[in-house]
Structure formats: structure tokens, C-alpha cells
Coordinates of C-alpha atoms and ligand atoms in Angstrom, one line a residue:
M117 CA 174.5 108.3 92.7
K118 CA 172.6 110.4 95.5
S119 CA 171.2 107.5 97.8
G120 CA 167.3 108.2 98.0
L121 CA 167.8 110.6 95.2
E122 CA 168.4 113.3 97.9
D123 CA 168.7 116.8 96.5
V124 CA 168.0 115.5 93.0
V125 CA 165.5 117.7 91.1
A126 CA 163.4 115.3 89.1
A127 CA 160.5 117.4 88.1
E128 CA 159.6 121.2 87.4
T129 CA 156.2 121.8 89.1
K130 CA 153.8 125.0 89.5
L131 CA 151.8 123.1 92.2
S132 CA 153.7 123.4 95.5
D133 CA 157.1 124.5 96.9
V134 CA 158.6 123.0 100.0
D135 CA 161.3 125.3 101.4
G136 CA 163.2 123.1 104.0
A137 CA 165.4 125.8 105.3
A138 CA 162.9 128.4 106.2
G139 CA 160.1 125.9 107.0
R140 CA 157.8 127.2 104.5
L141 CA 155.2 125.6 102.0
I142 CA 153.7 127.2 99.2
I143 CA 150.6 125.5 97.3
R144 CA 150.0 127.2 94.1
G145 CA 151.3 130.8 95.2
V146 CA 149.5 130.7 98.5
S147 CA 151.2 130.2 101.8
L148 CA 150.1 127.2 104.0
D149 CA 148.8 129.4 106.8
D150 CA 146.8 131.6 104.4
L151 CA 145.4 128.6 102.7
V152 CA 144.4 126.9 105.9
A153 CA 142.8 130.1 107.3
T154 CA 140.8 130.7 104.2
S155 CA 140.0 127.5 102.5
R156 CA 138.0 124.2 102.7
Y157 CA 139.1 121.3 101.1
E158 CA 136.8 122.0 97.7
D159 CA 138.5 125.4 97.6
V160 CA 142.0 123.8 97.5
V161 CA 141.0 121.1 94.9
A162 CA 139.9 124.2 92.7
L163 CA 143.1 125.7 93.3
L164 CA 145.3 122.6 92.6
L165 CA 143.3 121.6 89.6
D166 CA 142.7 124.7 87.8
G167 CA 143.8 124.6 84.2
L168 CA 145.1 121.1 84.4
F169 CA 141.8 119.8 82.8
D170 CA 139.6 121.0 79.6
A171 CA 137.0 122.1 81.9
H172 CA 135.9 125.3 84.0
I173 CA 136.8 124.4 87.8
D174 CA 135.6 126.3 90.8
A175 CA 135.0 125.3 94.3
A176 CA 131.1 125.2 94.2
S177 CA 131.1 123.1 91.0
I178 CA 133.7 120.8 92.6
R179 CA 131.6 120.4 95.9
S180 CA 128.5 119.3 93.8
Q181 CA 130.5 117.0 91.5
L182 CA 132.1 115.3 94.3
G183 CA 128.7 114.9 96.3
A184 CA 127.4 113.3 93.3
A185 CA 130.4 111.1 92.7
R186 CA 130.2 110.0 96.4
V187 CA 126.6 109.0 95.9
A188 CA 127.4 107.0 92.8
L189 CA 130.4 105.3 94.2
F190 CA 128.6 104.0 97.1
A191 CA 127.3 101.3 94.6
H192 CA 130.6 99.8 94.8
V193 CA 130.4 99.5 98.6
E194 CA 126.9 98.0 98.1
A195 CA 128.0 95.4 95.4
A196 CA 130.9 94.2 97.8
D197 CA 130.4 91.0 99.8
P198 CA 130.3 92.4 103.4
A199 CA 131.9 89.0 104.6
D200 CA 134.7 89.4 101.9
P201 CA 138.1 88.7 103.9
A202 CA 139.8 91.4 101.7
L203 CA 137.5 94.1 103.2
L204 CA 137.1 92.5 106.8
A205 CA 140.8 91.5 107.3
L206 CA 142.9 93.8 105.6
P207 CA 144.5 96.9 107.2
P208 CA 141.7 99.7 106.3
V209 CA 144.2 101.4 103.8
D210 CA 144.6 98.1 101.9
A211 CA 141.0 97.3 102.0
M212 CA 140.3 100.9 100.5
R213 CA 143.1 100.5 97.8
A214 CA 141.4 97.1 96.8
L215 CA 138.0 98.9 96.2
L216 CA 139.8 101.8 94.5
A217 CA 141.2 99.5 92.0
R218 CA 137.8 98.8 90.6
I219 CA 137.6 102.2 89.3
E220 CA 138.5 102.3 85.7
D221 CA 141.5 104.4 84.4
G222 CA 140.7 107.7 82.6
D223 CA 142.4 111.1 82.2
D224 CA 139.5 113.6 82.4
L225 CA 138.1 115.7 85.1
A226 CA 135.3 113.1 85.8
S227 CA 137.9 110.5 86.5
A228 CA 139.7 112.8 88.8
I229 CA 136.3 113.7 90.8
R230 CA 135.8 109.9 90.9
L231 CA 139.1 109.3 92.5
M232 CA 138.8 112.0 95.0
A233 CA 135.3 110.9 96.1
A234 CA 136.3 107.3 96.2
P235 CA 138.5 107.2 99.4
A236 CA 136.2 109.5 100.9
V237 CA 133.3 106.7 100.6
F238 CA 135.4 103.5 100.8
L239 CA 137.5 104.4 104.0
P240 CA 134.5 105.0 106.3
A241 CA 132.8 102.0 104.8
V242 CA 135.5 99.7 105.4
L243 CA 135.9 100.9 109.0
R244 CA 132.2 100.6 109.7
L245 CA 132.2 96.7 108.1
Q246 CA 135.4 96.0 110.0
N247 CA 133.6 97.2 113.3
G248 CA 130.6 95.1 112.5
D249 CA 128.2 98.0 111.4
M250 CA 126.4 98.8 108.2
P251 CA 128.1 101.4 105.9
I252 CA 126.2 104.7 105.8
K253 CA 125.1 106.2 102.3
P254 CA 126.9 109.4 101.2
D255 CA 124.7 112.6 101.5
A256 CA 125.6 114.5 98.3
S257 CA 124.5 118.1 99.9
L258 CA 127.3 118.0 102.5
S259 CA 130.9 119.2 102.1
Q260 CA 133.4 116.2 101.6
S261 CA 134.8 116.9 105.1
G262 CA 131.2 116.8 106.7
D263 CA 130.1 113.8 104.7
I264 CA 133.1 111.8 105.7
L265 CA 132.4 112.3 109.3
R266 CA 128.9 111.5 109.1
M267 CA 129.5 108.3 107.1
L268 CA 132.1 107.4 109.9
S269 CA 130.2 108.0 112.9
G270 CA 126.5 108.2 111.6
R271 CA 126.3 111.6 113.2
V272 CA 126.2 115.0 111.6
P273 CA 129.6 116.4 112.9
T274 CA 130.0 119.7 114.7
T275 CA 131.4 122.8 113.0
E276 CA 134.6 122.4 114.8
Q277 CA 134.8 118.7 113.6
T278 CA 134.2 119.7 109.9
A279 CA 136.5 122.7 110.1
G280 CA 139.2 120.5 111.8
L281 CA 139.0 117.8 108.9
D282 CA 138.9 120.5 106.5
A283 CA 142.2 122.1 107.9
Y284 CA 143.8 118.6 107.8
L285 CA 142.8 117.8 104.2
V286 CA 143.9 121.4 103.0
T287 CA 147.3 121.0 104.9
I288 CA 148.3 117.8 103.4
S289 CA 146.7 118.4 99.9
D290 CA 150.2 118.7 98.1
H291 CA 153.9 118.7 99.3
G292 CA 156.5 118.9 96.5
L293 CA 158.1 115.7 95.1
N294 CA 157.4 113.3 98.3
A295 CA 157.7 109.4 97.7
S296 CA 154.2 109.2 96.7
T297 CA 153.8 112.0 94.7
F298 CA 156.9 110.7 92.7
A299 CA 155.3 107.4 92.3
S300 CA 152.2 109.2 90.8
R301 CA 154.2 110.9 88.4
V302 CA 156.3 107.8 87.3
I303 CA 153.1 106.1 86.5
A304 CA 151.7 109.2 84.8
S305 CA 154.7 109.4 82.5
T306 CA 153.7 106.2 81.0
H307 CA 150.1 107.5 80.2
A308 CA 148.5 104.6 82.2
G309 CA 145.8 106.8 83.6
L310 CA 144.9 108.4 86.8
T311 CA 143.6 105.3 88.6
S312 CA 146.9 103.8 88.2
S313 CA 148.8 106.9 89.4
V314 CA 146.6 107.1 92.5
L315 CA 146.9 103.2 93.4
A316 CA 150.8 103.5 92.9
A317 CA 150.7 106.6 95.3
V318 CA 148.6 105.0 97.9
S319 CA 150.9 102.0 98.0
A320 CA 154.0 104.3 98.5
L321 CA 152.1 106.4 101.2
K322 CA 151.5 103.5 103.4
G323 CA 155.0 102.9 104.5
P324 CA 155.9 104.0 108.0
L325 CA 158.6 106.3 106.7
H326 CA 156.0 108.3 104.7
G327 CA 152.3 108.3 105.7
G328 CA 152.3 105.4 107.9
A329 CA 153.8 107.3 111.1
P330 CA 150.8 108.9 112.6
G331 CA 149.2 105.6 114.1
P332 CA 152.6 104.7 115.9
V333 CA 152.8 108.4 117.1
L334 CA 149.5 107.7 119.1
D335 CA 151.2 104.3 120.2
M336 CA 154.0 106.4 121.6
L337 CA 151.6 108.8 123.3
D338 CA 149.9 105.8 125.1
G339 CA 153.3 104.3 125.9
V340 CA 154.5 107.4 127.6
G341 CA 151.1 107.8 129.3
K342 CA 151.9 110.9 131.6
P343 CA 154.2 113.8 130.8
E344 CA 156.5 113.1 133.5
N345 CA 157.2 109.7 131.9
A346 CA 158.4 111.5 128.5
R347 CA 162.0 111.5 128.8
A348 CA 162.6 108.3 130.3
W349 CA 160.5 106.5 127.7
L350 CA 162.0 108.2 124.7
S351 CA 165.5 107.6 126.0
H352 CA 164.6 104.0 126.1
A353 CA 163.4 103.8 122.6
L354 CA 166.5 105.7 121.3
D355 CA 168.7 103.4 123.2
H356 CA 167.0 100.5 121.3
G357 CA 167.6 102.1 118.1
E358 CA 164.1 103.1 117.4
R359 CA 163.1 106.3 115.7
L360 CA 160.8 108.7 117.3
M361 CA 157.6 108.9 115.1
G362 CA 156.5 112.2 114.1
F363 CA 160.1 113.7 114.1
G364 CA 162.4 114.2 111.4
H365 CA 162.1 115.0 107.7
R366 CA 163.9 114.5 104.3
I367 CA 163.5 118.3 103.4
Y368 CA 162.8 120.2 106.7
R369 CA 165.6 121.2 108.7
V370 CA 163.3 123.3 111.1
R371 CA 159.8 122.7 112.2
D372 CA 157.5 121.5 109.7
P373 CA 154.9 124.2 108.8
R374 CA 152.0 121.8 108.6
A375 CA 152.6 120.5 112.3
D376 CA 151.5 124.2 113.5
A377 CA 148.9 124.5 111.0
L378 CA 147.5 121.1 112.5
K379 CA 148.1 122.0 116.1
T380 CA 146.0 125.4 115.4
A381 CA 143.2 123.4 113.9
L382 CA 142.9 121.1 116.7
K383 CA 142.6 123.5 119.7
P384 CA 138.9 124.5 118.9
I385 CA 138.0 120.8 119.2
F386 CA 139.9 120.4 122.4
A387 CA 138.9 124.0 123.8
S388 CA 135.1 123.2 123.1
G389 CA 135.4 119.8 125.1
Q390 CA 134.9 117.5 122.1
A391 CA 138.2 115.7 122.9
D392 CA 140.3 115.2 126.0
A393 CA 142.3 118.3 126.6
G394 CA 144.8 116.4 128.7
R395 CA 146.2 114.9 125.3
I396 CA 147.6 118.2 123.9
A397 CA 149.5 118.7 127.3
L398 CA 150.9 115.1 127.0
A399 CA 151.9 115.8 123.4
E400 CA 153.6 119.1 124.2
A401 CA 155.5 117.5 127.0
I402 CA 156.7 114.7 124.7
E403 CA 157.5 116.9 121.9
A404 CA 159.7 119.2 124.3
A405 CA 161.5 115.9 125.7
A406 CA 162.0 114.4 122.2
L407 CA 163.3 117.6 120.8
A408 CA 165.8 118.1 123.7
L409 CA 166.8 114.2 123.4
L410 CA 167.3 114.5 119.5
R411 CA 169.3 117.7 119.9
E412 CA 171.6 115.8 122.4
R413 CA 171.9 112.6 120.4
K414 CA 172.1 113.8 116.6
P415 CA 173.6 117.2 117.3
D416 CA 174.7 117.2 113.6
R417 CA 171.4 116.5 112.2
P418 CA 168.6 118.9 112.7
L419 CA 165.3 117.0 113.7
D420 CA 162.1 118.8 114.5
V421 CA 158.5 117.8 114.6
N422 CA 156.8 116.7 111.3
V423 CA 153.3 116.7 110.1
E424 CA 152.6 113.3 111.3
Y425 CA 152.8 114.2 114.9
Y426 CA 149.7 116.5 115.5
T427 CA 147.9 114.5 112.6
A428 CA 147.6 111.8 115.4
L429 CA 146.0 113.9 117.7
L430 CA 143.8 115.7 115.5
L431 CA 142.5 112.4 113.7
D432 CA 142.1 110.6 116.8
A433 CA 139.9 113.5 118.1
L434 CA 137.9 113.5 115.0
G435 CA 137.0 109.8 115.7
F436 CA 139.3 108.0 113.3
P437 CA 140.7 104.8 114.7
R438 CA 144.6 105.0 114.5
N439 CA 144.7 102.2 111.8
A440 CA 142.7 104.3 109.4
F441 CA 144.9 107.4 109.7
T442 CA 147.1 106.5 106.5
G443 CA 143.7 106.0 104.8
V444 CA 142.5 109.7 105.8
F445 CA 146.0 110.9 104.5
A446 CA 145.3 109.4 101.3
I447 CA 141.9 111.2 101.2
G448 CA 143.6 114.6 101.4
R449 CA 146.6 113.7 99.3
T450 CA 144.7 112.3 96.3
V451 CA 144.2 116.0 94.8
G452 CA 147.8 116.5 95.0
W453 CA 148.6 113.1 93.2
I454 CA 146.2 113.9 90.6
A455 CA 147.4 117.3 89.8
H456 CA 151.0 116.1 89.4
A457 CA 149.9 113.2 87.4
R458 CA 148.2 115.7 85.1
E459 CA 151.3 118.2 85.1
Q460 CA 153.3 115.2 84.3
T461 CA 151.0 113.9 81.5
L462 CA 150.7 117.5 79.9
D463 CA 154.3 118.7 80.1
G464 CA 156.7 115.8 80.8
R465 CA 158.3 113.0 79.1
L466 CA 158.5 109.3 80.1
I467 CA 160.5 109.0 83.4
R468 CA 163.2 106.3 83.0
P469 CA 166.4 107.0 85.1
Q470 CA 169.7 105.0 84.6
S471 CA 171.1 102.6 87.2
R472 CA 174.8 101.7 87.6
Y473 CA 175.6 97.9 87.4
V474 CA 177.7 96.9 90.5
G475 CA 177.0 93.1 90.3
P476 CA 179.3 90.4 89.0
L477 CA 180.4 90.2 85.4
P478 CA 180.0 87.1 83.0
K479 CA 183.6 85.2 83.3
A480 CA 184.4 85.8 79.7
A481 CA 184.1 89.5 80.4
Ligands
COA61 N1 164.1 109.8 115.4 C1 165.3 109.4 115.7 N2 166.4 109.5 115.0 C2 166.1 109.9 113.6 C3 164.9 110.2 113.3 C4 163.9 110.1 114.3 N3 162.5 110.5 114.0 N4 164.7 110.8 112.0 C5 166.1 110.6 111.6 N5 166.8 110.2 112.6 C6 168.3 110.0 112.5 C7 168.8 108.8 111.8 O1 168.6 107.7 112.6 C8 170.1 109.2 111.0 O2 171.0 109.0 112.2 P1 172.5 108.4 111.7 O3 173.0 109.3 110.5 O4 173.2 108.6 113.2 O5 172.1 107.0 111.2 C9 169.7 110.5 110.8 O6 168.7 111.1 111.8 C10 169.4 110.7 109.5 O7 168.4 110.0 109.2 P2 167.9 109.4 107.4 O8 167.0 108.1 107.7 O9 169.3 109.4 106.7 O10 167.1 110.7 107.1 P3 166.0 110.8 106.1 O11 165.9 112.0 105.4 O12 166.1 109.6 105.1 O13 164.6 110.4 107.0 C11 162.6 110.2 107.7 C12 163.5 111.1 106.9 C13 161.1 111.2 107.7 C14 162.3 109.0 107.1 C15 163.1 110.1 109.1 O14 163.1 111.3 109.9 C16 162.2 109.2 110.0 O15 162.3 107.9 110.0 N6 161.2 109.8 110.9 C17 160.3 109.0 111.7 C18 159.0 108.6 110.9 C19 158.3 109.7 110.6 O16 157.9 110.5 111.4 N7 157.7 109.8 109.2 C20 156.9 110.7 108.7 C21 157.6 111.8 107.8 S1 156.5 113.1 107.4

């Protein structure tokens, strides 16, 4: 038995390949760097879903279908009681999940479009309600990224901000058989439907060992405060058995390529004065100190920067509160969960592994 199923191959996929030794990510035949440089969110949706539904898929039609779906889904926000404690008191990702659970299960492209549009509408609405503001209606004419930022702040985002969110959503669209994607495939293997797959995946994603890390990364940046405090602060955390959030990965033994893609994406936002440039200098100082300390303390386990580290900086600069970062991750990863669910339904069998019983036996035995 492999603890955590490490190194176990549990599916064949044409969707993405994570090469942990080389630090390389390929999404449907395109390297991450090329994908981020050339694609918007809608392009990567078309790339990932192509051939998985009985319908023609291209980026332009995805953009208009997502826009229409966002507008239609706003009815769920309008129908919700704005004083409902499930919306106001839950962490944003949980409130978003509660709204997602109202979408009926299905297996066609229309169901997939609804599920990709839904978190983009529900997360900004939940955040505004929790802040005492009225949710803002979607604008079907905008791209998914542009509309998310507009529904969040009430202002039309700048080109740099929209490009930054696009780069983020593209970068995190799919990533092999991570815990939430595996959860999505397990549910899909029972033919329960895409909503059920996505709900299971969101539930797996929210844990701090998976998609719940970027909020704590920002807490760490705030805790360190100044570059010169980095080594002492991080040493203290490690002395107390804490893990440094944004470092380490099950597959990557080198730098996570998504970290650099995001670092590149956030630079125009900081360079144009739309965010505090001192944050990048602080993040770089903490990164250097953390890598040095991890090398000293865990010489046998290569630990490097992962995707969550620069996610924290980017999403903060785009105006998302830190308790919403996991929800934004879910907005971007939903296309990957759906693509894997469809691949599983089309080509796979019921996933039903064995366990080895190590408990007590009945007396007679
Ligand atoms: N900080 C300090 N030590 C770390 C560490 C981190 N971020 N990540 C791993 N380690 C250490 C563990 O303490 C363990 O040491 P030990 O063998 O002396 O006990 C060793 O490295 C192996 O850790 P393990 O938990 O077995 O590795 P994993 O493959 O199961 O864990 C993560 C992968 C991502 C869960 C882990 O690196 C982690 O917790 N990182 C921080 C959270 C995070 O950034 N999550 C986002 C992932 S994209």
C-alpha cells in the first residue's frame, strides 16, 4: 500500500501532464508558458473541453455562452435571502458551494457551461453580501475575467487587471490527478453528473494542504512584515513544527512552473502602480529565506515554491480578500474538473479500489 497513493497511476488522461522532476506542465499538448502567453480563459476552456461533448467548441462561442449563463445564474443570487446565515456567516468558498448545490446535475455542454459560470457569479455576490454591499448583475458582453472583477468591485477593471486574472485562471486550469480532480473523477465514475463532481472537487480543494494555502501565505507575508525579519520569523515557525505555506509539493521536486507564470503575470499590475511594489520585494526576500531554511532543515526532501505563493500576491493585488482565494481557485479549476469528469465518464469504469483490513477479528475467527 502506498500512503497517500503516492506514485500510483490511477487514470490515463489526454488533458494534462505534470513532470515533477523537470518542473514542466503540459495542458493538452501546450506547455504552460506558451499557454499563458497566448491564451485567455475562454481559449483554455475550448482547449480542455474540445471533443468531450457532442457539440462544436470554440473560444468565441464559449465566451458568449458563459456570458449568457452568468446572466441567467444571477437569478439564484436574486432569489437568495440576503440575510441567510448560510450566505453571510460561512467562509466564502462554502457559501459559494451552497449556491452551486442548487444547480441540477447534467452531463452535456450546457451543464458544463452553467458550472463554469456559476462560481464566477456566486463568489463576487457572496463577497459583496458579506461586506454589506448589493451584488452586481453580470454583463454578458464581457469576458469571464473582466466580468468577475467588475462584479467584485463595481468598476470596470483595467487591461492589466483583466490580463492578470486571465493568466491566473489559465495557469490553474488543470494539473494532473491532484486531490480535487481525483475526487471529481471518482464521482464521475458513478455517473452521478457534473454538478456532483464539481461539488466533491470544491470540497477537496478547500483543505489547506490543497487549495486553501494562499490565504495563509498572505498571513505569513503580513507576519514577517519587513524583508529583514524573514529568516527569524520563518525559523520560529519551523521550530514550532509549522509548514511554510506556498512551499513543497507532492509531485514537483523543483520549482513549480506555475509559480513563475504567476510571478510574470503580476508584474504589469505592480509596475503600473496598481498595487504596492514593496510587496514583491518582501515576497522575494521571504522566498529566498524560506528556500535556504528548508534546504538546511530538510536536506533530503527538495522543497521549492509552489503555485500558491504568487497566487496570494496576485489575487491580493486584484482586490480579492484573502478568505476568497480558494473560491477563485475553484473558478479557474472547474474547467479541469469537468474535463476530467467527462473523460472518466466517456472512457473509464467505476472507481472502486480495495482496502486492507488491519482491525481486530471476531473472537471465533
Ligand atoms: N514547510 C515545511 N516542511 C515541509 C513543507 C513545508 N511547506 N512541505 C513539506 N515539508 C516537510 C514535511 O514536514 C515532511 O518532513 P518530515 O519527513 O521530516 O516529516 C517532508 O517535507 C515531506 O512532507 P509530506 O507531507 O510527506 O509531503 P507531501 O507530498 O504529502 O506534501 C504538501 C505536499 C503540499 C501537502 C506539503 O508540501 C505542504 O504541506 N505544503 C504547505 C501547504 C501548501 O503550500 N499547499 C499548497 C500545495 S500546491
